[in-house]
Amino acid sequence: MKAGGLGEPSRALTEWFAANRRELPWRVDAAGSGSVTEGTQGVVREGPSMGNPESADPAPRRDPYGTWISEIMLQQTQVATVMDYYRRWMARFPDVASLARAEESEVLEAWAGLGYYSRARNVLATARQVMADFGGRFPSGRDELLGLKGIGEYTAGAIASLAFNRPEPILDGNIVRVFSRLEGLDFLPDTKEGKRTYWDLARSWAESRDPALVNEGLMELGALVCTPRNPDCARCPLTRFCRAYAMGDQDRFPPARSRKDAVEVAGYAVAAFTGALEDRKVLLYTPKKPERLAGLLTFPVFAVSDLRSLREAWKSALPALAGAAIRPRTGMVTHSITHHRYRLRLVEAIIEEGCLPEDGPMPEGYAWEPAGDLDRILVSSLPRKIWKALAGQ
Ligand code: SF4
């Protein structure tokens, strides 16, 4: 497809998006009063009441604070889960000023269950930075946004384009897949050259009449129609521009990551229980960098090859629980996260009441949670799969 302009494809995409978009709580206009379904014709608009007079930022079409919070929550977490968290968050911290005033403990509590807690700490630091450096108004420029803690290329592009309708590119997994198929690209953006190609494409699309709708339309198309398996080309507004479709070879794009890049992690996931059946508690763990699964609230995982090594690793990680009865459960959970492929056998560790150091500190990252809360607080696929596999036995 010809780069630059992209008049016809971007028009087809935005018309499709306007008719098919999901109603999501963060997709409301800047006043919070309704859906953003139309562009601002001409990329940005100036506004006396919403814009920042000092930096001449354009008036936002959508609340930049809400856009930012939703984009950070959506990293590694499914839309359905984020919706509830987002609503509760906005009720508690409705704007950047209220967030900046909050204690870290309040912010972590509101984030509890979303995992990757460094994101929660970063949003608090960024809110305070926005108050201190920008008088409480989000900047709209990509460079200024990139100077804020925890905001990378993708989030900066999302805030600049979705909230301010600036012609800034965004590129996430959904958009990579759409571009790979549209252009018949048989490589991924994981080399310098590949990255440049994909970002150039993203830039071409964003330089349209309505960057916000185009960028969001690309994301939505990847999420709803141009899905990883069995893309629903019959519903796609871009079939006549799509090389993969013309070749009848959609599944070839994008190429799978080469197997040699994948790291196999074999081991055990431990579900440690204590307490009577009606108020059982389960031990969960949030690894820290540079551990694998850093930031993810999950069951403790030990990458060891047999039960004997597991018992040793367990005692060394949790000496206070060394007396746990560790018993294998049937079944295995397999799951891929980025380039790691997990193959985990399931193990149960029963800690008799009286052996539990109720008041003593647990090692950092470990916490007991009521079993009844797990469906709510486990938001990532791997721990959810483990929990489901255990519950089904
Ligand atoms: S025509 Fe099919 S493969 Fe091409 S972009 Fe649309 S859904 Fe994806």
Coordinates of N, CA and C in Angstrom, one line a residue, residues 125-276:
A125 N 4.0 8.6 40.4 CA 5.2 9.6 40.1 C 4.8 10.5 39.0
T126 N 4.2 9.9 37.9 CA 3.9 10.8 36.8 C 2.8 11.8 37.1
A127 N 1.8 11.4 37.9 CA 0.8 12.4 38.2 C 1.4 13.6 39.0
R128 N 2.3 13.2 39.9 CA 3.0 14.3 40.7 C 3.9 15.2 39.7
Q129 N 4.5 14.5 38.7 CA 5.3 15.3 37.8 C 4.5 16.2 36.9
V130 N 3.3 15.7 36.5 CA 2.4 16.5 35.7 C 1.9 17.7 36.5
M131 N 1.6 17.5 37.8 CA 1.2 18.6 38.6 C 2.4 19.7 38.7
A132 N 3.6 19.1 39.0 CA 4.7 20.0 39.3 C 5.2 20.7 38.0
D133 N 5.3 20.0 36.9 CA 5.9 20.6 35.7 C 5.0 21.1 34.7
F134 N 3.7 20.7 34.7 CA 2.8 21.1 33.7 C 1.5 21.7 34.3
G135 N 1.6 22.1 35.5 CA 0.4 22.7 36.2 C -0.8 21.9 36.2
G136 N -0.7 20.5 36.1 CA -1.8 19.6 36.2 C -2.5 19.3 34.9
R137 N -1.9 19.9 33.8 CA -2.5 19.5 32.5 C -1.5 18.6 31.7
F138 N -2.0 17.6 31.2 CA -1.2 16.7 30.4 C -0.6 17.4 29.2
P139 N 0.7 17.2 28.9 CA 1.2 17.8 27.7 C 0.7 16.9 26.5
S140 N 0.7 17.5 25.3 CA 0.2 16.7 24.2 C 1.4 16.3 23.3
G141 N 2.6 16.9 23.5 CA 3.7 16.6 22.6 C 4.4 15.3 22.9
R142 N 4.7 14.5 21.9 CA 5.3 13.2 22.1 C 6.6 13.3 23.0
D143 N 7.5 14.3 22.7 CA 8.7 14.4 23.5 C 8.5 14.7 25.0
E144 N 7.5 15.6 25.2 CA 7.2 15.9 26.6 C 6.6 14.7 27.3
L145 N 5.8 14.0 26.6 CA 5.1 12.8 27.2 C 6.2 11.7 27.4
L146 N 7.2 11.6 26.5 CA 8.2 10.6 26.7 C 9.1 10.9 27.9
G147 N 9.1 12.1 28.4 CA 9.9 12.5 29.5 C 9.2 12.1 30.8
L148 N 8.0 11.6 30.8 CA 7.2 11.3 32.0 C 7.5 9.8 32.3
K149 N 7.6 9.5 33.6 CA 8.0 8.2 34.1 C 7.0 7.1 33.6
G150 N 7.5 6.0 33.1 CA 6.6 4.9 32.7 C 5.9 5.1 31.4
I151 N 6.2 6.2 30.7 CA 5.5 6.4 29.4 C 6.5 6.2 28.3
G152 N 6.3 5.2 27.5 CA 7.2 4.8 26.4 C 6.6 5.2 25.1
E153 N 7.2 4.7 24.0 CA 6.8 5.1 22.7 C 5.3 4.9 22.4
Y154 N 4.8 3.7 22.8 CA 3.4 3.4 22.6 C 2.5 4.3 23.3
T155 N 2.7 4.4 24.6 CA 1.8 5.2 25.5 C 1.8 6.7 25.1
A156 N 3.0 7.2 24.7 CA 3.1 8.6 24.3 C 2.3 8.8 23.0
G157 N 2.4 7.9 22.1 CA 1.7 8.0 20.8 C 0.2 7.9 21.1
A158 N -0.2 7.0 22.1 CA -1.6 6.8 22.3 C -2.2 8.1 22.9
I159 N -1.5 8.7 23.9 CA -2.1 9.9 24.5 C -2.1 11.1 23.5
A160 N -1.0 11.2 22.8 CA -0.9 12.4 21.8 C -2.0 12.2 20.7
S161 N -2.2 11.0 20.2 CA -3.1 10.8 19.1 C -4.6 10.7 19.6
L162 N -4.8 9.7 20.6 CA -6.2 9.5 21.0 C -6.8 10.6 21.8
A163 N -6.0 11.2 22.6 CA -6.6 12.3 23.5 C -6.5 13.6 22.7
F164 N -5.4 13.9 22.0 CA -5.3 15.3 21.4 C -5.4 15.3 19.9
N165 N -5.6 14.1 19.3 CA -5.8 14.0 17.9 C -4.5 14.5 17.1
R166 N -3.4 14.3 17.7 CA -2.1 14.7 17.0 C -1.7 13.5 16.1
P167 N -1.1 13.8 15.0 CA -0.7 12.8 14.0 C 0.5 12.0 14.5
E168 N 0.4 11.3 15.6 CA 1.5 10.6 16.2 C 1.2 9.1 16.1
P169 N 2.2 8.3 15.7 CA 2.0 6.9 15.4 C 1.9 6.1 16.7
I170 N 1.2 5.0 16.6 CA 1.3 4.0 17.7 C 1.4 2.6 17.1
L171 N 2.0 1.7 17.8 CA 2.3 0.4 17.3 C 2.2 -0.6 18.4
D172 N 1.2 -1.5 18.4 CA 1.1 -2.5 19.4 C 1.0 -3.9 18.6
G173 N 0.8 -4.9 19.4 CA 0.7 -6.3 18.8 C -0.4 -6.4 17.7
N174 N -1.5 -5.8 18.0 CA -2.7 -5.8 17.1 C -2.3 -5.1 15.8
I175 N -1.7 -3.9 15.9 CA -1.4 -3.1 14.8 C -0.3 -3.8 13.9
V176 N 0.6 -4.4 14.6 CA 1.7 -5.1 13.8 C 1.1 -6.2 13.0
R177 N 0.1 -6.9 13.6 CA -0.5 -8.0 12.8 C -1.3 -7.4 11.6
V178 N -2.0 -6.4 11.8 CA -2.8 -5.8 10.7 C -1.8 -5.3 9.6
F179 N -0.7 -4.6 10.0 CA 0.2 -4.1 9.0 C 0.9 -5.3 8.2
S180 N 1.3 -6.3 9.0 CA 2.0 -7.4 8.4 C 1.1 -8.0 7.3
R181 N -0.2 -8.1 7.6 CA -1.1 -8.7 6.6 C -1.4 -7.8 5.4
L182 N -1.7 -6.5 5.8 CA -2.0 -5.5 4.7 C -0.9 -5.4 3.7
E183 N 0.4 -5.4 4.2 CA 1.5 -5.2 3.4 C 2.2 -6.5 3.0
G184 N 1.8 -7.6 3.5 CA 2.5 -8.9 3.2 C 3.9 -8.9 3.8
L185 N 4.1 -8.3 5.0 CA 5.4 -8.3 5.5 C 5.7 -9.6 6.3
D186 N 6.8 -10.3 5.8 CA 7.0 -11.6 6.4 C 8.1 -11.4 7.5
F187 N 8.2 -10.3 8.1 CA 9.1 -10.1 9.3 C 8.4 -9.3 10.3
L188 N 9.0 -9.4 11.5 CA 8.4 -8.7 12.7 C 9.3 -7.4 13.0
P189 N 8.8 -6.5 13.8 CA 9.6 -5.3 14.1 C 10.6 -5.6 15.2
D190 N 11.3 -6.7 15.1 CA 12.3 -7.0 16.2 C 13.7 -6.8 15.7
T191 N 13.9 -6.2 14.6 CA 15.2 -5.8 14.2 C 15.1 -4.3 13.9
K192 N 16.3 -3.7 13.8 CA 16.3 -2.2 13.6 C 15.6 -1.9 12.3
E193 N 15.9 -2.7 11.3 CA 15.2 -2.4 10.0 C 13.7 -2.7 10.0
G194 N 13.4 -3.8 10.7 CA 12.0 -4.1 10.8 C 11.2 -3.1 11.6
K195 N 11.8 -2.6 12.6 CA 11.1 -1.6 13.5 C 10.9 -0.4 12.6
R196 N 11.9 0.0 11.9 CA 11.7 1.2 11.1 C 10.6 1.1 10.1
T197 N 10.5 -0.1 9.4 CA 9.4 -0.3 8.5 C 8.0 -0.2 9.1
Y198 N 7.9 -0.8 10.3 CA 6.6 -0.8 10.9 C 6.2 0.6 11.4
W199 N 7.2 1.3 12.1 CA 6.9 2.6 12.6 C 6.7 3.6 11.4
D200 N 7.3 3.4 10.3 CA 7.1 4.3 9.2 C 5.6 4.1 8.7
L201 N 5.2 2.9 8.7 CA 3.8 2.6 8.3 C 2.8 3.2 9.3
A202 N 3.1 3.1 10.6 CA 2.3 3.6 11.6 C 2.2 5.2 11.4
R203 N 3.3 5.8 11.1 CA 3.4 7.2 10.9 C 2.5 7.6 9.7
S204 N 2.6 6.8 8.6 CA 1.8 7.1 7.4 C 0.3 7.1 7.7
W205 N -0.1 6.1 8.5 CA -1.5 6.0 8.9 C -1.9 7.2 9.8
A206 N -1.0 7.5 10.7 CA -1.4 8.6 11.7 C -1.5 9.9 11.0
E207 N -0.8 10.1 9.9 CA -0.8 11.4 9.2 C -2.0 11.5 8.3
S208 N -3.1 11.1 8.9 CA -4.4 11.2 8.1 C -5.2 12.3 8.6
R209 N -6.4 12.4 8.1 CA -7.3 13.5 8.4 C -7.7 13.4 9.9
D210 N -7.7 12.2 10.4 CA -8.2 12.0 11.8 C -7.3 11.0 12.5
P211 N -6.2 11.4 13.0 CA -5.3 10.4 13.6 C -5.9 9.6 14.7
A212 N -6.7 10.2 15.6 CA -7.3 9.5 16.7 C -8.1 8.3 16.2
L213 N -9.0 8.6 15.3 CA -9.9 7.5 14.8 C -9.1 6.5 14.1
V214 N -8.1 6.9 13.3 CA -7.4 5.9 12.5 C -6.6 5.0 13.5
N215 N -5.9 5.6 14.5 CA -5.1 4.7 15.4 C -6.0 3.8 16.2
E216 N -7.1 4.3 16.7 CA -8.0 3.5 17.5 C -8.7 2.5 16.6
G217 N -9.0 2.9 15.3 CA -9.6 1.9 14.4 C -8.6 0.8 14.1
L218 N -7.3 1.1 13.9 CA -6.4 0.0 13.7 C -6.3 -1.0 14.9
M219 N -6.3 -0.4 16.1 CA -6.3 -1.3 17.3 C -7.5 -2.1 17.3
E220 N -8.7 -1.5 17.1 CA -9.9 -2.2 17.2 C -10.1 -3.3 16.1
L221 N -9.6 -3.0 14.9 CA -9.6 -4.0 13.8 C -8.8 -5.2 14.2
G222 N -7.6 -5.0 14.7 CA -6.8 -6.1 15.2 C -7.4 -6.9 16.3
A223 N -8.1 -6.2 17.2 CA -8.7 -6.9 18.3 C -10.0 -7.7 17.9
L224 N -10.8 -7.1 17.0 CA -12.1 -7.7 16.7 C -12.2 -8.5 15.4
V225 N -11.4 -8.1 14.4 CA -11.6 -8.7 13.0 C -10.3 -9.4 12.5
C226 N -9.2 -8.7 12.6 CA -7.9 -9.2 12.0 C -7.2 -9.9 13.2
T227 N -7.9 -11.0 13.7 CA -7.4 -11.7 14.9 C -6.2 -12.6 14.6
P228 N -5.5 -13.0 15.6 CA -4.3 -13.9 15.3 C -4.7 -15.1 14.5
R229 N -5.7 -15.8 14.9 CA -6.2 -17.0 14.1 C -7.5 -16.7 13.4
N230 N -7.7 -17.2 12.3 CA -9.0 -17.0 11.5 C -9.5 -15.6 11.5
P231 N -8.7 -14.7 10.8 CA -9.2 -13.4 10.7 C -10.5 -13.4 9.9
D232 N -11.4 -12.5 10.3 CA -12.8 -12.5 9.8 C -12.8 -11.5 8.6
C233 N -12.1 -11.9 7.5 CA -11.9 -10.9 6.4 C -13.3 -10.5 5.8
A234 N -14.3 -11.3 5.9 CA -15.6 -10.9 5.3 C -16.1 -9.7 6.0
R235 N -15.7 -9.4 7.2 CA -16.2 -8.2 7.9 C -15.2 -7.0 7.9
C236 N -14.1 -7.2 7.2 CA -13.0 -6.3 7.2 C -13.2 -5.2 6.2
P237 N -13.0 -3.9 6.6 CA -13.2 -2.8 5.6 C -12.0 -2.7 4.7
L238 N -10.9 -3.4 4.9 CA -9.7 -3.2 4.2 C -9.3 -4.3 3.2
T239 N -10.2 -5.2 3.0 CA -9.9 -6.4 2.1 C -9.3 -5.9 0.8
R240 N -9.8 -4.9 0.2 CA -9.3 -4.6 -1.2 C -7.9 -3.9 -1.1
F241 N -7.4 -3.6 0.1 CA -6.1 -3.1 0.2 C -5.1 -4.1 0.8
C242 N -5.6 -5.3 1.0 CA -4.8 -6.3 1.8 C -4.1 -7.3 1.0
R243 N -2.8 -7.3 1.1 CA -2.0 -8.3 0.3 C -2.2 -9.7 0.7
A244 N -2.2 -9.9 2.0 CA -2.4 -11.3 2.5 C -3.7 -11.9 2.0
Y245 N -4.8 -11.0 2.0 CA -6.1 -11.4 1.6 C -6.0 -11.8 0.1
A246 N -5.4 -10.9 -0.7 CA -5.2 -11.1 -2.1 C -4.5 -12.4 -2.4
M247 N -3.6 -12.8 -1.6 CA -2.8 -14.0 -1.8 C -3.6 -15.2 -1.2
G248 N -4.6 -14.9 -0.4 CA -5.4 -16.0 0.2 C -4.5 -16.7 1.3
D249 N -3.6 -16.0 1.9 CA -2.6 -16.6 2.7 C -2.4 -15.8 4.0
Q250 N -3.6 -15.5 4.6 CA -3.6 -14.6 5.8 C -2.8 -15.2 7.0
D251 N -2.8 -16.6 7.1 CA -2.2 -17.2 8.3 C -0.7 -17.1 8.2
R252 N -0.2 -16.8 7.0 CA 1.3 -16.7 6.9 C 1.9 -15.4 7.6
F253 N 1.0 -14.5 7.8 CA 1.4 -13.2 8.3 C 0.7 -12.9 9.7
P254 N 1.4 -12.3 10.6 CA 2.9 -12.1 10.6 C 3.5 -13.5 10.9
P255 N 4.8 -13.6 10.6 CA 5.5 -14.9 10.8 C 5.5 -15.2 12.3
A256 N 5.5 -16.5 12.6 CA 5.6 -16.9 14.0 C 7.0 -16.5 14.5
R257 N 7.2 -16.2 15.7 CA 8.5 -16.1 16.3 C 9.3 -17.4 16.1
S258 N 10.5 -17.3 15.8 CA 11.3 -18.5 15.5 C 11.4 -19.2 16.8
R259 N 11.3 -20.6 16.7 CA 11.3 -21.4 17.9 C 12.6 -21.2 18.7
K260 N 13.7 -20.9 17.9 CA 15.0 -20.9 18.7 C 15.0 -19.7 19.6
D261 N 14.1 -18.7 19.3 CA 14.1 -17.5 20.2 C 13.3 -17.8 21.5
A262 N 12.4 -18.9 21.4 CA 11.6 -19.1 22.6 C 12.4 -19.9 23.7
V263 N 12.2 -19.4 24.9 CA 12.9 -20.1 26.0 C 11.9 -20.9 26.7
E264 N 12.2 -22.2 26.8 CA 11.3 -23.2 27.5 C 11.5 -23.1 29.0
V265 N 10.5 -22.9 29.8 CA 10.6 -22.9 31.3 C 9.8 -24.0 31.8
A266 N 10.5 -25.1 32.3 CA 9.8 -26.2 32.8 C 9.9 -26.2 34.3
G267 N 8.9 -26.6 35.1 CA 9.0 -26.6 36.5 C 7.7 -26.8 37.2
Y268 N 7.5 -26.2 38.3 CA 6.3 -26.5 39.1 C 5.7 -25.2 39.5
A269 N 4.3 -25.2 39.5 CA 3.6 -24.1 40.1 C 3.0 -24.6 41.4
V270 N 3.2 -23.9 42.5 CA 2.8 -24.4 43.8 C 1.6 -23.6 44.3
A271 N 0.5 -24.4 44.6 CA -0.6 -23.7 45.2 C -0.6 -24.1 46.7
A272 N -0.2 -23.2 47.6 CA -0.1 -23.4 49.0 C -1.3 -22.9 49.7
F273 N -1.9 -23.8 50.5 CA -3.2 -23.5 51.1 C -3.0 -23.6 52.6
T274 N -3.8 -22.8 53.3 CA -3.9 -22.9 54.8 C -5.3 -22.5 55.2
G275 N -5.6 -23.0 56.4 CA -6.9 -22.6 56.9 C -8.0 -23.6 56.6
A276 N -9.1 -23.5 57.3 CA -10.2 -24.4 57.1 C -10.8 -24.2 55.7

